[in-house]
mmCIF file of C-alpha atoms and ligand atoms in Angstrom:
data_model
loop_
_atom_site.group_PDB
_atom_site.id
_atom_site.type_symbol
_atom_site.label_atom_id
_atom_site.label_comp_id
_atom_site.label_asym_id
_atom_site.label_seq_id
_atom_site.Cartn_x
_atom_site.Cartn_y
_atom_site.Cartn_z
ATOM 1 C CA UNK A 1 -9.221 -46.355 30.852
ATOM 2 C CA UNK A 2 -10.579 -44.179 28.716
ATOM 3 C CA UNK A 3 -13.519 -45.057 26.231
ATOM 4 C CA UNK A 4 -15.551 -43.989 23.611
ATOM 5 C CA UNK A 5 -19.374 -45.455 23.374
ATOM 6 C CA UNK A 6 -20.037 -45.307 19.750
ATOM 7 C CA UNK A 7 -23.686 -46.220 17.892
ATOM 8 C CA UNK A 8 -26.740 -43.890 16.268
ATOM 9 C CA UNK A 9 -28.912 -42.187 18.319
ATOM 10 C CA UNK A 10 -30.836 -44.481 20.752
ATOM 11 C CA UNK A 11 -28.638 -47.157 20.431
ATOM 12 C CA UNK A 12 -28.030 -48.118 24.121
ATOM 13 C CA UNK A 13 -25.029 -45.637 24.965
ATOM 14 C CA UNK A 14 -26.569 -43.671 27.791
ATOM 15 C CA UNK A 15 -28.073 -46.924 29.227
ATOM 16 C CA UNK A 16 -24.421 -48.635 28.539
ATOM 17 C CA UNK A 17 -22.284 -46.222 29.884
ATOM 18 C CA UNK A 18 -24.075 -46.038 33.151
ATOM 19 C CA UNK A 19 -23.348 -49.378 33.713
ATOM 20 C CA UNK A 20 -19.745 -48.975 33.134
ATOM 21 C CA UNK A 21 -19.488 -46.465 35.521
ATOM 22 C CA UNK A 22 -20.435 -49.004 38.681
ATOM 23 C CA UNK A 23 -17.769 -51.272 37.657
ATOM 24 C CA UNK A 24 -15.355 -49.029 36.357
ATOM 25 C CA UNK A 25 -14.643 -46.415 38.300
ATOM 26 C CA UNK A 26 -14.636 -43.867 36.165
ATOM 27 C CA UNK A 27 -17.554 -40.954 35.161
ATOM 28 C CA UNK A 28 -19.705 -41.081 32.201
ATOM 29 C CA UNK A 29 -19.289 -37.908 30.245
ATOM 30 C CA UNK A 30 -21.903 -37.528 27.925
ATOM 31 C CA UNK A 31 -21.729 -34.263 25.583
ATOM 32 C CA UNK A 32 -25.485 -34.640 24.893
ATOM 33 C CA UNK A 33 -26.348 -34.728 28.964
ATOM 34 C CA UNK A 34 -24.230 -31.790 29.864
ATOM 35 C CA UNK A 35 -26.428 -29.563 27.195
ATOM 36 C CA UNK A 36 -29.024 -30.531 28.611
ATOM 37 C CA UNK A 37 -27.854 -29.399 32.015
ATOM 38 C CA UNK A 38 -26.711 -26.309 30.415
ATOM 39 C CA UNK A 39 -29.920 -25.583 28.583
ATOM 40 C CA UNK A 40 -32.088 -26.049 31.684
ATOM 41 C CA UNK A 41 -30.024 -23.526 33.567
ATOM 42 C CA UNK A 42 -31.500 -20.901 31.147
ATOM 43 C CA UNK A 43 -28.221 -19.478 30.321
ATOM 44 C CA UNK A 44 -27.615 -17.807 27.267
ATOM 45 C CA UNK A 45 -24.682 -20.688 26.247
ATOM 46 C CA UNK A 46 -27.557 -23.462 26.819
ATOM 47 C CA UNK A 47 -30.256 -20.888 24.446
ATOM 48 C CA UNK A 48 -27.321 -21.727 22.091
ATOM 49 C CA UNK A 49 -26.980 -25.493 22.499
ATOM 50 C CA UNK A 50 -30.676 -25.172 21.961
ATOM 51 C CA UNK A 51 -30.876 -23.693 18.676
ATOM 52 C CA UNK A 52 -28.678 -26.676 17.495
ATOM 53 C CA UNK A 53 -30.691 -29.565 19.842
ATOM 54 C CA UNK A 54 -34.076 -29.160 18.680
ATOM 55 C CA UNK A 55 -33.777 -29.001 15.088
ATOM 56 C CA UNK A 56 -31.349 -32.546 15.386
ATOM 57 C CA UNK A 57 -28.588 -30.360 14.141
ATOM 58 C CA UNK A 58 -24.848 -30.671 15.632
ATOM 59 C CA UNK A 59 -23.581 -27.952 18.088
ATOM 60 C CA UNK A 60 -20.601 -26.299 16.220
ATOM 61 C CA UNK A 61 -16.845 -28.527 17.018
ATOM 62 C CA UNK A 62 -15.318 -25.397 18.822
ATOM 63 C CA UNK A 63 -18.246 -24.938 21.630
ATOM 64 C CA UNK A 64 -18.419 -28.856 22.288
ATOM 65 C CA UNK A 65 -14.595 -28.890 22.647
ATOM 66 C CA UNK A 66 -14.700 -26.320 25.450
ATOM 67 C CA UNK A 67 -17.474 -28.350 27.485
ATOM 68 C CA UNK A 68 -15.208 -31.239 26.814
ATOM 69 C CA UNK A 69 -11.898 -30.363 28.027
ATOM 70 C CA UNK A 70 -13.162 -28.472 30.668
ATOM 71 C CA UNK A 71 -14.814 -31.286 32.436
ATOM 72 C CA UNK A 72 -11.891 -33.846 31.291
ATOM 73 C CA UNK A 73 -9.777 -31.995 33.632
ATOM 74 C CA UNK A 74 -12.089 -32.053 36.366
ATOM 75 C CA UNK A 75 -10.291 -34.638 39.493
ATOM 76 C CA UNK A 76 -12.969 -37.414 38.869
ATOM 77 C CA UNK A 77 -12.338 -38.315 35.186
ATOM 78 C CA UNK A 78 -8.421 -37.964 35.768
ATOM 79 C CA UNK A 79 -8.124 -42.136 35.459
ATOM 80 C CA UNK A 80 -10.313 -42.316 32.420
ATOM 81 C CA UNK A 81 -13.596 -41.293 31.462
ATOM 82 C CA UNK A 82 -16.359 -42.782 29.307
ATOM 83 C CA UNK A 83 -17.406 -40.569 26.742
ATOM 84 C CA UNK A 84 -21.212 -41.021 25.577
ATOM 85 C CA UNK A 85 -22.284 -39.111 22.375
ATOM 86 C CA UNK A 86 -18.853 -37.755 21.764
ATOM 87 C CA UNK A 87 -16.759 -37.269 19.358
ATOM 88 C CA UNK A 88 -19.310 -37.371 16.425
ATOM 89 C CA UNK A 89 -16.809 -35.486 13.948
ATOM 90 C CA UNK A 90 -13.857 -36.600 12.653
ATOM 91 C CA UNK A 91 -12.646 -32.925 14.314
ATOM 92 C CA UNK A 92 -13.807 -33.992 17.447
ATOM 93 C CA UNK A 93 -11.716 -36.828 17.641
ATOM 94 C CA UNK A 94 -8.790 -35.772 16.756
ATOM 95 C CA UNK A 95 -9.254 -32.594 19.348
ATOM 96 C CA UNK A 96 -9.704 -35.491 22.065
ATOM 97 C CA UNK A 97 -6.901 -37.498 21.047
ATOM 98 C CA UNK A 98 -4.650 -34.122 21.406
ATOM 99 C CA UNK A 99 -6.163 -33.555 24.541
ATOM 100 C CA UNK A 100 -5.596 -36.965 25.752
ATOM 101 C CA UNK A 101 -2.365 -37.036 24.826
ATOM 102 C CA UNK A 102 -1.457 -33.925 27.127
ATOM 103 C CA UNK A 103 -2.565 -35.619 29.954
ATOM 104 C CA UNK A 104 -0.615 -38.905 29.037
ATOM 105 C CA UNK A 105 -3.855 -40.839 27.996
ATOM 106 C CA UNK A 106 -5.030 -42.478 24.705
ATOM 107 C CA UNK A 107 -8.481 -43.917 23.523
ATOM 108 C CA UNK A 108 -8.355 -47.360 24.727
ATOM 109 C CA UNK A 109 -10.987 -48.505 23.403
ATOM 110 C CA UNK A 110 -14.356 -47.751 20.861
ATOM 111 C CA UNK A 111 -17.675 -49.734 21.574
ATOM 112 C CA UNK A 112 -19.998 -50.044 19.012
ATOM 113 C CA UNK A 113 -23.167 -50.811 19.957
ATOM 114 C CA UNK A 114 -25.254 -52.389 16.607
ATOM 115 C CA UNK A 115 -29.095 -52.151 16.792
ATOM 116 C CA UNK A 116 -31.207 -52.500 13.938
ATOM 117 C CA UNK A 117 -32.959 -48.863 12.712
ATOM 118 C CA UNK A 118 -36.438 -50.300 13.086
ATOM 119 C CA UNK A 119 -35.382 -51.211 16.736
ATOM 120 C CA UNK A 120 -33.988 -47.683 17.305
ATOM 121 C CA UNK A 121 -37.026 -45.812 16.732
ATOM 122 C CA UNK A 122 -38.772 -47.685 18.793
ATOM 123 C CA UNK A 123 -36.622 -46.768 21.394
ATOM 124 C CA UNK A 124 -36.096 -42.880 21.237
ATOM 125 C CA UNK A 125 -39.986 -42.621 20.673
ATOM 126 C CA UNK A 126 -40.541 -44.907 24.114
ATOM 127 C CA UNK A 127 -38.012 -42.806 25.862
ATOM 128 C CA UNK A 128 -38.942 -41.256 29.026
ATOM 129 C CA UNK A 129 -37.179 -38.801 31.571
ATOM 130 C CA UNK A 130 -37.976 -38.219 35.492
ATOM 131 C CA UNK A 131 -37.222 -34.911 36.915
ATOM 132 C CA UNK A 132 -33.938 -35.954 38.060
ATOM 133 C CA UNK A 133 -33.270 -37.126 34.949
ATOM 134 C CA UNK A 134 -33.466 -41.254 35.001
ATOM 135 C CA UNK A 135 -34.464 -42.407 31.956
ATOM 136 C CA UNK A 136 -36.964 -45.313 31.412
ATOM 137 C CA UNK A 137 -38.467 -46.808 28.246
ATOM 138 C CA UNK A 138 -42.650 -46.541 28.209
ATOM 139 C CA UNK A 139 -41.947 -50.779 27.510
ATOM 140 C CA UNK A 140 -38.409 -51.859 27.893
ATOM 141 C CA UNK A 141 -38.360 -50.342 31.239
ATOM 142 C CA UNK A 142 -41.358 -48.606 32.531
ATOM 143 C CA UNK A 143 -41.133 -45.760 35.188
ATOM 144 C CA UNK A 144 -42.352 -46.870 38.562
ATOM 145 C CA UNK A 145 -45.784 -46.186 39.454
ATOM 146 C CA UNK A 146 -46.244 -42.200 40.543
ATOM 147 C CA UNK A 147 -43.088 -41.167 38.675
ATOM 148 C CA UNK A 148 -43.763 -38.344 36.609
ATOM 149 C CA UNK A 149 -41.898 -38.302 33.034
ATOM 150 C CA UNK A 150 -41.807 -36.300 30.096
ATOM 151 C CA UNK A 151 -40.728 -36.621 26.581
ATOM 152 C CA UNK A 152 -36.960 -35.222 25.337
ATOM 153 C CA UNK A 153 -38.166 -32.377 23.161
ATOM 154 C CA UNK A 154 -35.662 -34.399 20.536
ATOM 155 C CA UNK A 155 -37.352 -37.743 20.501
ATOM 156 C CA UNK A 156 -40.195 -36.601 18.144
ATOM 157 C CA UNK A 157 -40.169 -38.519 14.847
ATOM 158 C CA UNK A 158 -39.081 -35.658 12.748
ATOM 159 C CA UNK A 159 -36.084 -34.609 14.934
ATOM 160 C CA UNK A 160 -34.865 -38.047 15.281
ATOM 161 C CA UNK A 161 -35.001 -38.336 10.987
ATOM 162 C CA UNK A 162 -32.431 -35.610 10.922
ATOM 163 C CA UNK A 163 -30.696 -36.943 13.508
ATOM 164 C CA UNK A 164 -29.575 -40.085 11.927
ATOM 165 C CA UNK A 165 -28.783 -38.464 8.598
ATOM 166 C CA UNK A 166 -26.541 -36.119 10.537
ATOM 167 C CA UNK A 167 -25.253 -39.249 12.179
ATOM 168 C CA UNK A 168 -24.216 -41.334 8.665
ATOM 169 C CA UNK A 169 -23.293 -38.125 6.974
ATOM 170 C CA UNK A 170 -21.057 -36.931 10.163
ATOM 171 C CA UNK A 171 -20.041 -39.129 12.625
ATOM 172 C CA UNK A 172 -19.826 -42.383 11.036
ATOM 173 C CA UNK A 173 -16.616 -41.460 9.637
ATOM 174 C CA UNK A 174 -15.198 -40.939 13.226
ATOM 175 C CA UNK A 175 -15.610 -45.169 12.976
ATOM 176 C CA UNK A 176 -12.780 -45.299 9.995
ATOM 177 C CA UNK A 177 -11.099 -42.332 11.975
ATOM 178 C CA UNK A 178 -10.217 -44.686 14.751
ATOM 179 C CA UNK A 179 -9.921 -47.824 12.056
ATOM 180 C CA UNK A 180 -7.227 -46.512 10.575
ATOM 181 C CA UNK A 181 -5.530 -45.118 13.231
ATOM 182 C CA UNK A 182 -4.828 -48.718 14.960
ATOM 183 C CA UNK A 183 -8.071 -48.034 18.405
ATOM 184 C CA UNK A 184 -9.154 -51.128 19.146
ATOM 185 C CA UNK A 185 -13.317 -51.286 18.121
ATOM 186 C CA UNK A 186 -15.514 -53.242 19.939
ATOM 187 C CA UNK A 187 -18.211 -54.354 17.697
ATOM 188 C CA UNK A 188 -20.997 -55.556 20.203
ATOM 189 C CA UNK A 189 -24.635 -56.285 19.179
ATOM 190 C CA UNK A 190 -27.144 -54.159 20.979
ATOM 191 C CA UNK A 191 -30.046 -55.897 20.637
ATOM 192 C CA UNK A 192 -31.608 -57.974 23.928
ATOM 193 C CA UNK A 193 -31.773 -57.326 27.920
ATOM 194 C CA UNK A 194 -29.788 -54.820 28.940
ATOM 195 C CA UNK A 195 -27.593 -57.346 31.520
ATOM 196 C CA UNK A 196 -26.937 -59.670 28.208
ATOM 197 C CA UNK A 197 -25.347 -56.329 26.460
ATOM 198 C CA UNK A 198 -23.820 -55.187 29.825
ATOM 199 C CA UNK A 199 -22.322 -58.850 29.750
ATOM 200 C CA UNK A 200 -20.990 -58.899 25.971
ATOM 201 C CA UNK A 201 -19.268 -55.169 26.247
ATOM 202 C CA UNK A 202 -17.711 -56.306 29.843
ATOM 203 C CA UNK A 203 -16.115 -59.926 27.840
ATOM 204 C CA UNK A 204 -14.846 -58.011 24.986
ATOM 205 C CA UNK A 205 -13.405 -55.304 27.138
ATOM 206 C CA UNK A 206 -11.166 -58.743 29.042
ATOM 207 C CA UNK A 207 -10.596 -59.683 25.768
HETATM 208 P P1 AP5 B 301 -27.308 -37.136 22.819
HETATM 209 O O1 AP5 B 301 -27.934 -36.839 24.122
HETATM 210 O O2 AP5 B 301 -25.908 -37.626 22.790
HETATM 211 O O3 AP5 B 301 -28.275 -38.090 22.034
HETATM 212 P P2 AP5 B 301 -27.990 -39.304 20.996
HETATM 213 O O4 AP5 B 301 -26.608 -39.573 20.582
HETATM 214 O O5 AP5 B 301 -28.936 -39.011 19.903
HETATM 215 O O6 AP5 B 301 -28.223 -40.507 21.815
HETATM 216 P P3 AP5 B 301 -29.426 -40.828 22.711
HETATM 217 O O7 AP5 B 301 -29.275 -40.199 24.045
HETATM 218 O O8 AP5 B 301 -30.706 -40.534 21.942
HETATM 219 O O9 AP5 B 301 -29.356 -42.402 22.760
HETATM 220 P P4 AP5 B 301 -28.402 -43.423 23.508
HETATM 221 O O10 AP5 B 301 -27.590 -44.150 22.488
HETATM 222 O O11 AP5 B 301 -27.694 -42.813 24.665
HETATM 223 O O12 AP5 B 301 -29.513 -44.442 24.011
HETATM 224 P P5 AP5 B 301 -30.181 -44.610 25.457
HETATM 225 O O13 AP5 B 301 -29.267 -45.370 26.328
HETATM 226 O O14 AP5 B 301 -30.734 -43.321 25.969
HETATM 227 O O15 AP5 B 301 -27.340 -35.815 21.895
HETATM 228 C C1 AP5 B 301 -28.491 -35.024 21.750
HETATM 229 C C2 AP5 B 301 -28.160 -33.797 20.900
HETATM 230 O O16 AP5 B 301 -27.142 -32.999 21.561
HETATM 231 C C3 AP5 B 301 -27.583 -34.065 19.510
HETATM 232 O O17 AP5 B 301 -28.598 -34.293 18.555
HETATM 233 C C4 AP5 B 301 -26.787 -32.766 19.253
HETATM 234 O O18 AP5 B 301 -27.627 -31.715 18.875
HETATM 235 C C5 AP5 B 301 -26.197 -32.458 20.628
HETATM 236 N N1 AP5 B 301 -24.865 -33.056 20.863
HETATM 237 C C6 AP5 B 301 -24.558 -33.972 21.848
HETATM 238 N N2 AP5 B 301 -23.261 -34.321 21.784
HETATM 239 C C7 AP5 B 301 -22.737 -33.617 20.750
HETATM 240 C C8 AP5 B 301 -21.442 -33.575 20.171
HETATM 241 N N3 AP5 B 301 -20.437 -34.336 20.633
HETATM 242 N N4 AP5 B 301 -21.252 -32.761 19.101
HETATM 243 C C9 AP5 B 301 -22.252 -31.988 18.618
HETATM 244 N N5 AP5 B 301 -23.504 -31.983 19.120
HETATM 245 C C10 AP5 B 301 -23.743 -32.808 20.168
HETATM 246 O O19 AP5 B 301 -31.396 -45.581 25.052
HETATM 247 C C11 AP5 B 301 -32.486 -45.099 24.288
HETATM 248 C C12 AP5 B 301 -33.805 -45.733 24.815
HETATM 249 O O20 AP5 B 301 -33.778 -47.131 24.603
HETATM 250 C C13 AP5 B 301 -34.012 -45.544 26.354
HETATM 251 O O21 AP5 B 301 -35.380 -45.342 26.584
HETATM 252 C C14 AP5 B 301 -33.540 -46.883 26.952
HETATM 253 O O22 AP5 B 301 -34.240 -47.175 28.159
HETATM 254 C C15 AP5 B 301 -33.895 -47.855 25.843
HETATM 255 N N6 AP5 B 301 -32.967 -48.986 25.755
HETATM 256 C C16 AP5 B 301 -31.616 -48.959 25.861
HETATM 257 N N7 AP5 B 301 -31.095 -50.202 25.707
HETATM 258 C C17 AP5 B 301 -32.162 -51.022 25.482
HETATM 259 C C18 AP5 B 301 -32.294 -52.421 25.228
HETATM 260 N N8 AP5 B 301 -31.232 -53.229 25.183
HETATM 261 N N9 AP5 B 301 -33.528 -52.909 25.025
HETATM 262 C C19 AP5 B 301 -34.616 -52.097 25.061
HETATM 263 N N10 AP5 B 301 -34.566 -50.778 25.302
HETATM 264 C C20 AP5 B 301 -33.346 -50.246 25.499
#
């Protein structure tokens, strides 16, 4: 199976998509997470991702692409993958859906988690990160006692104000994109406990 978690930044995808993994099967491959890897390597390609990341901006088509297919063809995500944070351009999709199609796969399926904007900020502003990279929410779900955490150098309030005008202005298109082209869209509301969102993506999924 191959999916695509769709919503605006802080909208549950991360937190989603690690669920899915457990019962799927299948690895999470989240665009945003792998710059992040790349960046903390300190090589020169994460310096680039960088200059894009902080400022909320995209990371040009062509250089996400790359990351992409390269780890699509790794041996874990050959039965499906679930893609977190990517495509966000109507380019992007349309690369994957080539790239797919070489290796006999199709988007199955498009989740759209819907959370309120008020609710999002929230959110990305509560966010917090452990070295190894498990994220907890300062009130949703707090680290454990003697955890150290830190801030995503993103999730400050002017960062995250570009970041959803980049979202409506580029990849809410990649919605109609997959509209019109017949991909089933899960619309799934992503407000409540995480196990009652875990619970409505997992029924619509069965159908
Ligand atoms: P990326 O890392 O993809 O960030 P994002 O899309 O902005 O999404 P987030 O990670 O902020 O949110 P999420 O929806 O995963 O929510 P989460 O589960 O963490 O991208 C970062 C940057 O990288 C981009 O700005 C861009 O520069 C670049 N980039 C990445 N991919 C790219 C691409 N394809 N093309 C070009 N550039 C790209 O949840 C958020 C918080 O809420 C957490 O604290 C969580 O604990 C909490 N939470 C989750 N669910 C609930 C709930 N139900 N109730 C209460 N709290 C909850």
């Amino acid at each position: 199976m191959d999916l695509v978690m769709f919503g605006p930044p802080g909208a549950g995808k991360g937190t989603q998509a690690r669920r899915l993994v457990e019962a799927h099967k299948i690895p999470q491959l989240s665009t945003g997470a792998m710059m992040r890897e790349e960046r903390k390597s300190g090589s020169d390609l994460g310096a680039r991702f960088d200059s894009y990341m902080s400022e909320g901006k995209l990371v040009p088509d062509k250089m996400v692409l790359e990351l992409i297919e390269k780890r699509l063809r790794q041996d874990d995500a050959k039965g499906g993958a679930i893609f977190d944070g990517f495509p966000r351009t109507v380019p992007q999709a349309e690369a994957l859906d080539i790239v797919l199609k070489s290796l006999g796969r199709k988007v199955d399926g498009v989740v759209v988690l819907d959370v309120p904007e008020n609710e999002i900020v929230e959110r990305i502003t509560g966010r917090r990160v452990d070295a190894a990279g498990q994220e907890y929410h300062v009130r949703y779900n707090p680290p454990p006692p003697g955890v150290e955490v830190t801030q995503r150098a993103d999730d400050n309030e002017e960062t995250v104000k570009t970041r959803f005008r980049v979202y409506q202005e580029k990849t809410e298109p990649v919605l109609e994109y997959y509209k019109k082209s017949g991909t089933i869209v899960h619309l799934i509301e992503g407000t409540g406990s995480l196990d009652d969102i875990t619970q409505r993506i997992q029924d619509a999924l069965r159908g």
